[in-house]
Short mmCIF file of C-alpha atoms in Angstrom, two decimals:
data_model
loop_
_atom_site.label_atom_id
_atom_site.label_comp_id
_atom_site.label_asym_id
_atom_site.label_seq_id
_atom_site.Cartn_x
_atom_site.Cartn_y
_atom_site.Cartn_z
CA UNK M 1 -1.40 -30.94 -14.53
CA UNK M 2 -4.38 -32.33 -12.17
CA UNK M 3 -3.82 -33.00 -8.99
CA UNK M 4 -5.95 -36.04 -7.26
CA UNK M 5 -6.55 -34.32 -3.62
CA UNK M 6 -9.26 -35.50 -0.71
CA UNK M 7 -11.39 -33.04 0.59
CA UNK M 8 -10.25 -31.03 3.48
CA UNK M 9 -10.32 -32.43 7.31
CA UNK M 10 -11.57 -30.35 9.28
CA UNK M 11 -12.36 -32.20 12.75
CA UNK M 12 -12.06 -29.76 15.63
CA UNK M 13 -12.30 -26.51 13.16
CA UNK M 14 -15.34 -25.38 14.87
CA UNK M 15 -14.93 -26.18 17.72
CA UNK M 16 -11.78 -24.44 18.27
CA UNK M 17 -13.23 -21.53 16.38
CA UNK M 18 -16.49 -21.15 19.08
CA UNK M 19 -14.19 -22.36 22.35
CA UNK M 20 -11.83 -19.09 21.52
CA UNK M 21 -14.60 -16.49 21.03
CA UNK M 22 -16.44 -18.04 23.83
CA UNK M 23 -12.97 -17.31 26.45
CA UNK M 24 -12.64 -14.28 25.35
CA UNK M 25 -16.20 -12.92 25.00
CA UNK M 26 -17.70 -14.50 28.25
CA UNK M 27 -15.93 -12.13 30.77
CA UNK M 28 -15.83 -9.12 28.33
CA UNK M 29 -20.01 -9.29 28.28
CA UNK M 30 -19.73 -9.97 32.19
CA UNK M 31 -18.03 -6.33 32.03
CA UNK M 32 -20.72 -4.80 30.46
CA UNK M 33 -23.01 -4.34 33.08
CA UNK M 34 -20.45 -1.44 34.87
CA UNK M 35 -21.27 0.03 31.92
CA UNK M 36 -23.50 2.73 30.95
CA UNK M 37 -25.95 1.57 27.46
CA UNK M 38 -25.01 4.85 25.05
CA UNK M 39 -23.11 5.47 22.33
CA UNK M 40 -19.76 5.61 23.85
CA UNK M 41 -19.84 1.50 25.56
CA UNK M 42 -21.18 0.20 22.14
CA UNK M 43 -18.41 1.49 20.03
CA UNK M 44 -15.67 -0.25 22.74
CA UNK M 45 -18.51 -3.31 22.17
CA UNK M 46 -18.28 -3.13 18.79
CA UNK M 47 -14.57 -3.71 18.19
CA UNK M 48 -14.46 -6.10 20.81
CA UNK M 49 -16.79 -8.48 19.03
CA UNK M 50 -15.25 -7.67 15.68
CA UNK M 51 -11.61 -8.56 17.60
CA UNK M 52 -13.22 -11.69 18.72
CA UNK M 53 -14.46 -12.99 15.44
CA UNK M 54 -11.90 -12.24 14.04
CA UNK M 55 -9.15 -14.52 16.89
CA UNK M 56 -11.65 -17.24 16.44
CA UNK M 57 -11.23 -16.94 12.66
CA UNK M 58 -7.68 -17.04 13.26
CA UNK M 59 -8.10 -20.62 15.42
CA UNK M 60 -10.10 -22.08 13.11
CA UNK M 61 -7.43 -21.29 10.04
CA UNK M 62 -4.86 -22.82 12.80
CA UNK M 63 -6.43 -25.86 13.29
CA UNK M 64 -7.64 -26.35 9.81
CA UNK M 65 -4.16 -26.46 9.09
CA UNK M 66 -2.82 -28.90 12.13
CA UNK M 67 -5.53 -31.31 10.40
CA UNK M 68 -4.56 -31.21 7.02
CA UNK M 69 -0.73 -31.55 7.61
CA UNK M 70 0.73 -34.67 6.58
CA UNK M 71 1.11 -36.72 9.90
CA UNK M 72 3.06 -39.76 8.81
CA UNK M 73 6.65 -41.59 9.21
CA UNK M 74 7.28 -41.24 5.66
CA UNK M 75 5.72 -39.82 2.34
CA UNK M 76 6.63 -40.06 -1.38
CA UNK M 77 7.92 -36.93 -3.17
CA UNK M 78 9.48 -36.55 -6.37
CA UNK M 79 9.86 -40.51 -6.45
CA UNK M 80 11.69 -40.72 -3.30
CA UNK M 81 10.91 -41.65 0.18
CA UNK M 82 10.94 -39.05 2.50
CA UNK M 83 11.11 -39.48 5.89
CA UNK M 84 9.66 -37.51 8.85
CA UNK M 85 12.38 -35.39 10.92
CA UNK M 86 10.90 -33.14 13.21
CA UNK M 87 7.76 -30.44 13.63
CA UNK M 88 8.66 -26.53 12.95
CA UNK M 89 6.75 -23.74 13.83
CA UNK M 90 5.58 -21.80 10.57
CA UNK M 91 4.27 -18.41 10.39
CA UNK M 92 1.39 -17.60 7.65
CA UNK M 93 -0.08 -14.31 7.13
CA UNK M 94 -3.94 -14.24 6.66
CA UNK M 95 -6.68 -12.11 6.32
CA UNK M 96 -7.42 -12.93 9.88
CA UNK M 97 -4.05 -11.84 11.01
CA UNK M 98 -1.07 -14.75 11.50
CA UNK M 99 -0.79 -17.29 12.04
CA UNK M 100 1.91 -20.01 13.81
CA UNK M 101 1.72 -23.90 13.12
CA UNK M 102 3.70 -26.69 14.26
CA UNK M 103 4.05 -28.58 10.85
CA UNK M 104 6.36 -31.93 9.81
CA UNK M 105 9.46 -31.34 8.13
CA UNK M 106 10.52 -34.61 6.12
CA UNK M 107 13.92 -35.26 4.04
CA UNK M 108 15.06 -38.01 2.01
CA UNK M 109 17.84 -40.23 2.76
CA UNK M 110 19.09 -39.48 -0.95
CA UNK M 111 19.88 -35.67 -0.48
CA UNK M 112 19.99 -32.99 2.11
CA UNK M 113 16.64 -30.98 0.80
CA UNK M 114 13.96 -30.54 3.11
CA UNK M 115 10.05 -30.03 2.62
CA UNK M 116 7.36 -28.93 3.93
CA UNK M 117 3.73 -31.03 2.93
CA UNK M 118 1.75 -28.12 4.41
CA UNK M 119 3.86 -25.58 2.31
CA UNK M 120 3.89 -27.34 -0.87
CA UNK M 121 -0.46 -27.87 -0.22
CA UNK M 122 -0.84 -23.97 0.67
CA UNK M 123 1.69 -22.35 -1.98
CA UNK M 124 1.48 -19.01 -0.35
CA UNK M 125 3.19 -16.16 -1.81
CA UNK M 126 6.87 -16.37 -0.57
CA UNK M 127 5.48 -19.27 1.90
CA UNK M 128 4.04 -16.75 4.02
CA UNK M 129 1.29 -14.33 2.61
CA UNK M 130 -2.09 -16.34 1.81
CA UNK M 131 -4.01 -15.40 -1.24
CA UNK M 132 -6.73 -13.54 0.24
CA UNK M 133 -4.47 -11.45 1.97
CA UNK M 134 -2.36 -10.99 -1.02
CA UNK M 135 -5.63 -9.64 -2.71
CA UNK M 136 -6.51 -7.33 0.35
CA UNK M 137 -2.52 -5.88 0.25
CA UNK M 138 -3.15 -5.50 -3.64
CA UNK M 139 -6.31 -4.07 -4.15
CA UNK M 140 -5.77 -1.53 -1.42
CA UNK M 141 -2.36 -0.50 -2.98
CA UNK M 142 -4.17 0.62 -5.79
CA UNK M 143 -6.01 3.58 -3.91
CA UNK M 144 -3.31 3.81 -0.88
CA UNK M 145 0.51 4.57 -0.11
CA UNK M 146 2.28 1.22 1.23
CA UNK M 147 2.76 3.31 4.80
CA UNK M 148 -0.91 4.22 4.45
CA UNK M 149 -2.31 1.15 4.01
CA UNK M 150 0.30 -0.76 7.18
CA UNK M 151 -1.57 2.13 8.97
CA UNK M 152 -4.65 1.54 8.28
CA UNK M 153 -4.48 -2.63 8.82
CA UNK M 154 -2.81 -1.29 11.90
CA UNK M 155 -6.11 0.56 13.53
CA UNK M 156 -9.00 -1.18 11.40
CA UNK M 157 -7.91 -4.91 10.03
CA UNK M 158 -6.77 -8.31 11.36
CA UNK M 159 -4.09 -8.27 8.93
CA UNK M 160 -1.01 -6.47 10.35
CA UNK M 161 1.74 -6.75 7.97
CA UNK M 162 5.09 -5.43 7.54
CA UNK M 163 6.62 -2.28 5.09
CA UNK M 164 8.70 -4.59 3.80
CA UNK M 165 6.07 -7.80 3.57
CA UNK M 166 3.61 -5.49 1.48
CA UNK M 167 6.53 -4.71 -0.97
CA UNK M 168 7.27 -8.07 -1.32
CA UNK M 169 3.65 -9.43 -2.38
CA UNK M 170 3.25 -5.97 -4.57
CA UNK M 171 6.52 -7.22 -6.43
CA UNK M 172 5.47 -10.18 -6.64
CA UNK M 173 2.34 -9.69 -8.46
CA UNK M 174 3.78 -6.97 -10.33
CA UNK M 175 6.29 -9.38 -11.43
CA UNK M 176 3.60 -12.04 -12.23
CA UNK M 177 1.54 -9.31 -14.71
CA UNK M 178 5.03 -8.24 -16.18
CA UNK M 179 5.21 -11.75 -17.36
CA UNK M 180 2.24 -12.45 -18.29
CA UNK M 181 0.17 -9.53 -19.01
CA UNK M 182 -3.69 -9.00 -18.30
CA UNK M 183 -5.21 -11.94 -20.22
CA UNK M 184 -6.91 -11.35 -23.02
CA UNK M 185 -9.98 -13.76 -21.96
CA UNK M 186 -10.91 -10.59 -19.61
CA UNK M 187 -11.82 -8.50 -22.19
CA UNK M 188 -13.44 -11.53 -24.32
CA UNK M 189 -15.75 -12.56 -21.61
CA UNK M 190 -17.05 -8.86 -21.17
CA UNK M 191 -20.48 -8.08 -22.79
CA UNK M 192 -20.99 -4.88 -24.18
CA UNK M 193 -24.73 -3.30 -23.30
CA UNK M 194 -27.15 -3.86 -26.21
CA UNK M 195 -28.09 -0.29 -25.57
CA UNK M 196 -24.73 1.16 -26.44
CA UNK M 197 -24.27 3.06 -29.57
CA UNK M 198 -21.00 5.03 -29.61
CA UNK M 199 -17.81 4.13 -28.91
CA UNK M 200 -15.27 6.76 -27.59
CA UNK M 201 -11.22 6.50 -27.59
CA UNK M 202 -9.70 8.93 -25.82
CA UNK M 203 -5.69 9.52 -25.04
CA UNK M 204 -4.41 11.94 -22.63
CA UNK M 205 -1.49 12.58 -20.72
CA UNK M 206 0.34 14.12 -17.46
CA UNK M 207 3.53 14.29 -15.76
CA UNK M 208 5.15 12.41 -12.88
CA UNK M 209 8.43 12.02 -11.42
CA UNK M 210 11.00 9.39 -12.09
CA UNK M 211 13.47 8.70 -9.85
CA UNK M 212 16.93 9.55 -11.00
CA UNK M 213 14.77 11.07 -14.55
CA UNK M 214 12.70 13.58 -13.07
CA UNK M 215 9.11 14.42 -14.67
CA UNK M 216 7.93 12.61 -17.36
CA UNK M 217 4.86 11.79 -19.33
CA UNK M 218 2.39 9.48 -18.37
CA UNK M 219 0.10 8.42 -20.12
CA UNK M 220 -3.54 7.13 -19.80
CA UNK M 221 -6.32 5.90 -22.22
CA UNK M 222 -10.11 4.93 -22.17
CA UNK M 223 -12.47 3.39 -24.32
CA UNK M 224 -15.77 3.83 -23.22
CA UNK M 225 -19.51 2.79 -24.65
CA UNK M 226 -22.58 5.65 -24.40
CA UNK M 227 -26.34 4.88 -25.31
CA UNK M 228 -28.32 6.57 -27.70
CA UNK M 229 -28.92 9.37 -24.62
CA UNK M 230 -25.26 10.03 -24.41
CA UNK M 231 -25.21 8.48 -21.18
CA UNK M 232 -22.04 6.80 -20.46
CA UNK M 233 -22.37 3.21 -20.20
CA UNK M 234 -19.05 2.19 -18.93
CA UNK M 235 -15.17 2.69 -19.40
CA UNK M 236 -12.26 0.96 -19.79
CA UNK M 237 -9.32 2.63 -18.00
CA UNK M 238 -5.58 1.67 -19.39
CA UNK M 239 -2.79 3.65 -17.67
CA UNK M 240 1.64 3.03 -19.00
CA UNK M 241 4.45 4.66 -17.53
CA UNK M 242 6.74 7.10 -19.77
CA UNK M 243 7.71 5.56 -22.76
CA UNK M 244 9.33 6.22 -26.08
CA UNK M 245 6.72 6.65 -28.87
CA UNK M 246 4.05 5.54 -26.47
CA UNK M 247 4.18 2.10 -28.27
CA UNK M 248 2.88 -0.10 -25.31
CA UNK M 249 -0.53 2.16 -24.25
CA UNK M 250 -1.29 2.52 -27.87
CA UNK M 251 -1.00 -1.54 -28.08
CA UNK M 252 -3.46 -2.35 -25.42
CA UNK M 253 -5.82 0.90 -26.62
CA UNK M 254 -5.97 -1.11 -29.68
CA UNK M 255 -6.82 -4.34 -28.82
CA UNK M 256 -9.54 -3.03 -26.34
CA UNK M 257 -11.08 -0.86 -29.06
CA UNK M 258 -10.80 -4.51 -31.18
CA UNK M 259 -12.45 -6.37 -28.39
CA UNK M 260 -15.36 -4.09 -28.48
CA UNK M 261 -16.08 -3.53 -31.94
CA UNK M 262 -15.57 -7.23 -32.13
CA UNK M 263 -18.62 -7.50 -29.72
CA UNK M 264 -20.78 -4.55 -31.10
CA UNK M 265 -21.91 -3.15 -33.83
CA UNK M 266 -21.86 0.71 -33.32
CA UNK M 267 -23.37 3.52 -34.58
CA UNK M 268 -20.89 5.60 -33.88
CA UNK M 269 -16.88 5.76 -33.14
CA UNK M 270 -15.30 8.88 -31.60
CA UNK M 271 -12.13 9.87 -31.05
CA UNK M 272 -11.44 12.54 -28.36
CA UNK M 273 -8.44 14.13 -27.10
CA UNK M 274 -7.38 18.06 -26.71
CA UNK M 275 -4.97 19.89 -28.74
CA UNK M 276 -1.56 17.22 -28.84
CA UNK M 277 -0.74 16.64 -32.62
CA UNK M 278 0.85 13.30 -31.59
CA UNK M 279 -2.25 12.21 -30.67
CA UNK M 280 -4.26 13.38 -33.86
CA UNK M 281 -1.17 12.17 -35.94
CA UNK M 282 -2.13 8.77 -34.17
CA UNK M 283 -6.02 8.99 -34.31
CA UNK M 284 -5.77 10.11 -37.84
CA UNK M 285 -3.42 6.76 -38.94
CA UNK M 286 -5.08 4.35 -36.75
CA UNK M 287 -8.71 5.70 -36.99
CA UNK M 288 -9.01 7.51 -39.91
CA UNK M 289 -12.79 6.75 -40.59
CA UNK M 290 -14.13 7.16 -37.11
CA UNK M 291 -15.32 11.08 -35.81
CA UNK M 292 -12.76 13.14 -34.38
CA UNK M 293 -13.37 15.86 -31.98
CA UNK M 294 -11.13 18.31 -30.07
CA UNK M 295 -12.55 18.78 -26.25
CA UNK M 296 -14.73 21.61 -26.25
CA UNK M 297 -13.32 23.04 -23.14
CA UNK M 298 -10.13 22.64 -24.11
CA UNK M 299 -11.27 24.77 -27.33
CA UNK M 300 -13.35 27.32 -24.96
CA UNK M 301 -9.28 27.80 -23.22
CA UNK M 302 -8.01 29.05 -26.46
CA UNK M 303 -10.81 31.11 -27.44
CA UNK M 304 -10.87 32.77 -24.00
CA UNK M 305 -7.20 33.55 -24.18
CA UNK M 306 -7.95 35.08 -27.63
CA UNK M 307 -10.31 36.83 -26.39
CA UNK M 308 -8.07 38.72 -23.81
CA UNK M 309 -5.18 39.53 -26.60
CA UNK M 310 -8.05 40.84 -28.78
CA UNK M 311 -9.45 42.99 -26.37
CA UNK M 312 -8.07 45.71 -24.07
CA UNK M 313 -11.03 45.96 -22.25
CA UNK M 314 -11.82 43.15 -19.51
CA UNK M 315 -15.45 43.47 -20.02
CA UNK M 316 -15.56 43.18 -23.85
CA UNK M 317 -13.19 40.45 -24.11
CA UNK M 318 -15.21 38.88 -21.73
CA UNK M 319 -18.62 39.44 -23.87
CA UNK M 320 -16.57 38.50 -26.87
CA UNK M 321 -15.34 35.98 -25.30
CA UNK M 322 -18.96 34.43 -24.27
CA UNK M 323 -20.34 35.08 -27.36
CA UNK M 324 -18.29 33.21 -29.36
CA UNK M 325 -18.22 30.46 -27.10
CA UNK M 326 -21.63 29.66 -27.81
CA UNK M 327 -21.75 30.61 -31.40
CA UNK M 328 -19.03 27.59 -31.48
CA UNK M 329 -21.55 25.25 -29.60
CA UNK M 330 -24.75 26.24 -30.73
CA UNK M 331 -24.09 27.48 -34.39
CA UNK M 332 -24.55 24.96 -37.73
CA UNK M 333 -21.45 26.85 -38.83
CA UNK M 334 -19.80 27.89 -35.52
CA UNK M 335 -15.76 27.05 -36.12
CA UNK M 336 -15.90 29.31 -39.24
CA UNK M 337 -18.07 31.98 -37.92
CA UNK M 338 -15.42 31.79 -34.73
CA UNK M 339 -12.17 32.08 -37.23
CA UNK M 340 -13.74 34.99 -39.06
CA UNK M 341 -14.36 36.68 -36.13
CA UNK M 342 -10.92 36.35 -35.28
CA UNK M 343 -9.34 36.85 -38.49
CA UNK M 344 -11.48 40.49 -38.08
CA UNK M 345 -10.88 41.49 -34.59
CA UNK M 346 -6.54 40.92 -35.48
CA UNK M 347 -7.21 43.16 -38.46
CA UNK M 348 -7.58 46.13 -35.89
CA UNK M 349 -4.56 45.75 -34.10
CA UNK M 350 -0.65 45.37 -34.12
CA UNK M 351 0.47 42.09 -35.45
CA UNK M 352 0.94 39.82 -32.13
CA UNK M 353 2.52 36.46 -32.57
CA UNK M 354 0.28 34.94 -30.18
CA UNK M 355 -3.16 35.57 -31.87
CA UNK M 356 -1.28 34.10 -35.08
CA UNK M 357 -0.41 30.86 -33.19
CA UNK M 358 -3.98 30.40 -31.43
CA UNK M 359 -5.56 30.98 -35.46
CA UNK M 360 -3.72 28.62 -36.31
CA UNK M 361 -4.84 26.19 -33.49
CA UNK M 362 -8.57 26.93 -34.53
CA UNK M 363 -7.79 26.36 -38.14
CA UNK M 364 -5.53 23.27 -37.80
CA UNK M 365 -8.82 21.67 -35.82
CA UNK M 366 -11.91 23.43 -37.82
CA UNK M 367 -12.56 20.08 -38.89
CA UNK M 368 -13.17 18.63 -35.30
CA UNK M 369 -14.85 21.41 -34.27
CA UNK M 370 -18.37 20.38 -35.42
CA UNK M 371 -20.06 20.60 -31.87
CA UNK M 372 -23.39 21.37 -33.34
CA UNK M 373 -24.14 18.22 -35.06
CA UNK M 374 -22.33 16.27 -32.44
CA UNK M 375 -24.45 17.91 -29.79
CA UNK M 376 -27.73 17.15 -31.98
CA UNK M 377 -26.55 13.12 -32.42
CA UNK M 378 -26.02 12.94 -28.69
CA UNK M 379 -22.35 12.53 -29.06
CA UNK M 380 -19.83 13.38 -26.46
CA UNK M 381 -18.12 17.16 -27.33
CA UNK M 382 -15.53 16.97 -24.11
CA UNK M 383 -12.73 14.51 -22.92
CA UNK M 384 -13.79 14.61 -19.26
CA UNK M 385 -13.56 11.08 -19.08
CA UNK M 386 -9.78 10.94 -20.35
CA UNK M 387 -9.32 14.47 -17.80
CA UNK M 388 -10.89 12.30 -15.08
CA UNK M 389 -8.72 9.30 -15.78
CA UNK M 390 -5.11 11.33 -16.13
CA UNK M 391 -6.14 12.83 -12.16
CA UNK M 392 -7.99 9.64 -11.22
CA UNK M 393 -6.13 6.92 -12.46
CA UNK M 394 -2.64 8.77 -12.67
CA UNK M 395 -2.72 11.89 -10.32
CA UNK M 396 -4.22 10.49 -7.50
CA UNK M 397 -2.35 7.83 -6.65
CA UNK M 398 1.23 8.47 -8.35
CA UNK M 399 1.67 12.29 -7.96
CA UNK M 400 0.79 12.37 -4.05
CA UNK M 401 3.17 15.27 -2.60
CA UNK M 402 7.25 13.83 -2.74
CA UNK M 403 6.15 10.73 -4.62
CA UNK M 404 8.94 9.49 -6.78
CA UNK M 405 8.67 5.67 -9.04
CA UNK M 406 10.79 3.28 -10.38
CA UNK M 407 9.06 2.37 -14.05
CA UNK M 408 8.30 -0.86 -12.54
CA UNK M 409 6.70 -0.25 -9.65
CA UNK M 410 4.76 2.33 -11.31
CA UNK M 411 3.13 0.43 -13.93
CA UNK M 412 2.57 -1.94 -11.19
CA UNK M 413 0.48 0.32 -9.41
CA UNK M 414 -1.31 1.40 -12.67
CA UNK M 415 -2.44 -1.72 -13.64
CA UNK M 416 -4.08 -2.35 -10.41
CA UNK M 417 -5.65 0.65 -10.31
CA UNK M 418 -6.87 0.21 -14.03
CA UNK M 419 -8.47 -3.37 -13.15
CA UNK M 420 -10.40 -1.59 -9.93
CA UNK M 421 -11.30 1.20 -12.14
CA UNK M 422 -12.61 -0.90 -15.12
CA UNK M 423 -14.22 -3.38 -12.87
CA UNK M 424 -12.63 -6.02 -14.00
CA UNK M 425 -10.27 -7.00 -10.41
CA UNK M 426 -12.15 -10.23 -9.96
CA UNK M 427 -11.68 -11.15 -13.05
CA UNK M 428 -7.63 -10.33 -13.06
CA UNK M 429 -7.42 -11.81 -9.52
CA UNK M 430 -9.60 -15.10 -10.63
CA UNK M 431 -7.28 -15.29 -13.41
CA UNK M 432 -3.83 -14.87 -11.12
CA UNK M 433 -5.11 -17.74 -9.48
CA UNK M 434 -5.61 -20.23 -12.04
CA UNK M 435 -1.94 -19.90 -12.94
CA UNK M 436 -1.04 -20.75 -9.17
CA UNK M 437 -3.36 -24.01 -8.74
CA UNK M 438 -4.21 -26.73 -11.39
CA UNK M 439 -7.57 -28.51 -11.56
CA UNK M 440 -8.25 -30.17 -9.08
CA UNK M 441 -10.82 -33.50 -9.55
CA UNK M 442 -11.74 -35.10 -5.84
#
C-alpha cells in the first residue's frame, strides 16, 4: 500500500526546542561562577548540559507532534465521517524520555469506535514506545538483564522505562521475528571479502536452564570466512534454544553456508567442531566433501589425560605428555605416530578401561587429525571461534548466576544478540521497519 502524506509541519519546533534549554541553562551557567573550575564542577556541568539537550529534545518531539495532529471538525476514515470529540492527553515514550500530548479524539456517528489521527500517523509499538526507543530497549537487551538495563536508563539515559514496558517491546519484537524470521535479503545483500579463501562451519554446544525443564542444550553455530593468512575475516553467529534433533540451527547453518558459497568461490571449506559424534554424523552427511578437523585443543585434553593414566610419574607424563603434543602438530605423520605411542605405553600396564576408550577417541578421529598440512595451508586447527560463541553468544548473556528462560524468550534474546554479533542489527532493524510503514511518495 502507498500512502500519499505532506511533509511534516514543524512551525514552532525550534523554537520551543532553544526557549526550553535557554530557561533552564541561563540560571544554571549564572551558578557557575560560586564554583571552583576543576574536575569536580565540570562533571555536575556536564550532565547538566547533557539533561538540558536532552528536555529541549523532548519539547521539540512535543511540539512536532501538537503540529502534525489533525486539527479539524471532521476527517474521513475508513469511508466514514468522523467527527471531532474532545483532546486527550497521550503519553509516548522516546529516546528523549516521554512524552505527554493533548491530541483530538474523533468518532463516527455510525459506531461507538474512537481514533486517534496522531496514533494511527505514529504507529508506535503498543501506542506508546517509539521506534528508536524500541531499538535502544532491544539492542541493549542483547548484552544486558531487563533490571540492568531500567538501571542503567535510570542513571545514564533520557529514556526511563518501566520492567514491565521493556518486556512488552522485547515480546513484541520477539513475536514479530517468530513470525517472520530474519529475512533472507540480509544475508543476500552481504559481500563476502575478495580476499577470503576458506570457509569454516563450526557447531558447538552448552547447557542452560529451562524453567520447569532444568538444563538443557543450547546450541550455537558460525560460519566464518579467513584469507589466505588465516586471518579471520568475519563470522556469522547463529544461536537456537534446546531442541529435538537440532533441526532449526542446522536449517539456518545451512542456508548461511549456501549464501556464502553462493557469493564466493573458495579454496577451501572446513568443518570444525570437538569430539560430539552427532555433530560429525551431521558434518559427514551434509558436508561430506569439505575438510574436517577435530579442535586441536580439544585433542591436546585427551592426550593429556592419557598421558596421566599412562604414567605414574607426574613429571614423565608430563614430558610424554608435551612431546606428543607436538609430534601431533608438527609431525607429517603425527596422529599415527601419537596412536602407536599409545598403543605401546598400554602394553606395559594393567588393562584400564579408560586408556581403551581415549584410543578409541584418537582412532575414531585419525582422519581429522591432519594438523600438519592444515597448519602448512594456513587453515584453522581449533574451534575457538565456535568456544567463543557458546560463552559469548550463549554464556554470557543466558547463563548469568539464577537465570532461568522460557524457550521463547530465549531465542528472543539469541537472535538479538546474533544480529549485534554478526553485524548485521541495522540491517534486521531497517528491515523490522519496512514491515511497519509502506512507501511513502510526497
Amino acid at each position: 500500500m502507498i500512502l500519499y502524506l505532506s511533509y511534516m509541519r514543524i512551525k514552532n519546533v525550534s523554537t520551543r526546542i532553544l526557549s526550553t534549554i535557554q530557561e533552564r541553562i541561563a540560571p544554571q551557567i549564572s551558578a557557575l561562577a560560586n564554583y571552583p573550575f576543576d574536575g569536580l564542577s565540570i562533571l555536575n556541568v556536564e550532565k547538566q548540559f547533557l539533561q538540558n539537550i536532552g528536555k529541549g529534545g523532548a519539547a521539540g518531539i512535543t511540539e512536532l507532534f501538537i503540529q502534525n495532529d489533525e486539527n479539524k471538525k471532521t476527517i474521513i476514515r475508513y469511508g466514514q465521517k468522523h467527527y471531532f470529540k474532545f483532546n486527550s492527553t497521550g503519553k509516548y515514550l522516546t529516546l528523549l524520555g516521554e512524552v505527554q500530548v493533548k491530541r483530538c479524539i474523533y468518532q463516527s456517528n455510525k459506531d461507538n469506535r474512537s481514533i486517534c489521527p496522531l496514533e494511527e500517523r505514529l504507529k508506535f509499538i503498543n501506542n506508546y514506545v517509539s521506534y528508536a526507543a524500541a531499538e535502544y530497549i532491544c539492542y541493549s537487551l542483547a548484552s544486558m538483564t531487563i533490571r540492568e538495563f531500567v538501571e542503567h536508563c535510570r542513571k545514564w539515559a533520557f529514556i526511563k522505562p518501566s520492567v514491565t514496558t521493556v518486556k512488552k517491546v522485547l515480546d513484541y519484537v520477539g513475536q514479530f521475528i517468530e513470525k517472520n524470521g530474519i529475512p533472507d535479503e540480509i544475508a543476500k545483500n552481504e559481500t563476502v571479502s575478495m580476499n577470503a579463501v576458506t570457509l569454516v562451519i563450526s557447531i558447538d554446544s552448552t547447557c542452560i536452564n529451562i524453567i520447569d525443564e532444568g538444563w538443557k542444550h543450547s546450541t550455537a553455530a558460525t560460519v566464518s570466512t579467513y584469507d589466505a593468512d588465516g586471518k579471520r575475516l568475519d563470522t556469522v553467529y547463529i544461536g537456537c534454544m534446546p531442541e529435538k534433533g537440532k533441526r532449526k540451527i542446522k536449517s539456518l547453518l545451512e542456508k548461511e553456508v549456501a549464501k556464502k558459497l553462493s557469493h564466493h568461490q573458495f579454496q577451501y571449506v572446513v568443518c570444525i567442531a570437538d569430539g560430539a559424534r552427532e555433530f560429525w554424523r551431521y558434518f559427514n552427511k551434509k558436508y561430506s566433501s569439505a575438510i574436517h578437523v577435530i579442535d586441536f585443543f580439544h585433542v591436546s585434553e585427551h592426550l593429556a589425560k592419557l598421558s596421566n593414566l599412562l604414567f605414574s610419574d607426574k613429571l614423565f607424563a608430563n614430558e610424554w605428555f608435551k612431546k606428543y603434543q607436538s609430534i601431533l602438530k608438527n609431525d607429517p605423520c603425527g596422529a599415527a605416530k601419537v596412536i602407536r605411542a599409545v598403543r605401546y605405553r598400554r602394553s606395559l600396564i594393567k588393562k584400564n578401561n579408560e586408556v581403551e576408550s581415549e584410543l578409541k577417541y584418537l582412532q575414531y578421529n585419525k582422519k581429522r587429525m591432519d594438523y600438519y598440512q592444515l597448519i602448512q595451508k594456513h587453515l584453522p586447527i581449533g574451534s575457538g571461534v565456535i568456544e567463543a560463541a557458546c560463552k559469548n553468544l550463549i554464556g554470557a548473556r543466558l547463563k548469568k548466576s539464577g537465570m532461568r528462560w522460557t524457550y521463547q524468550g530465549g531465542q528472543t534474546v539469541l537472535t538479538l544478540r546474533s544480529l549485534v554479533l554478526s553485524k548485521r542489527w541495522d540491517a534486521f532493524w531497517n528491515s523490522f521497519l519496512k514491515t511497519h510503514f509502506p512507501k511513502i511518495v510526497t
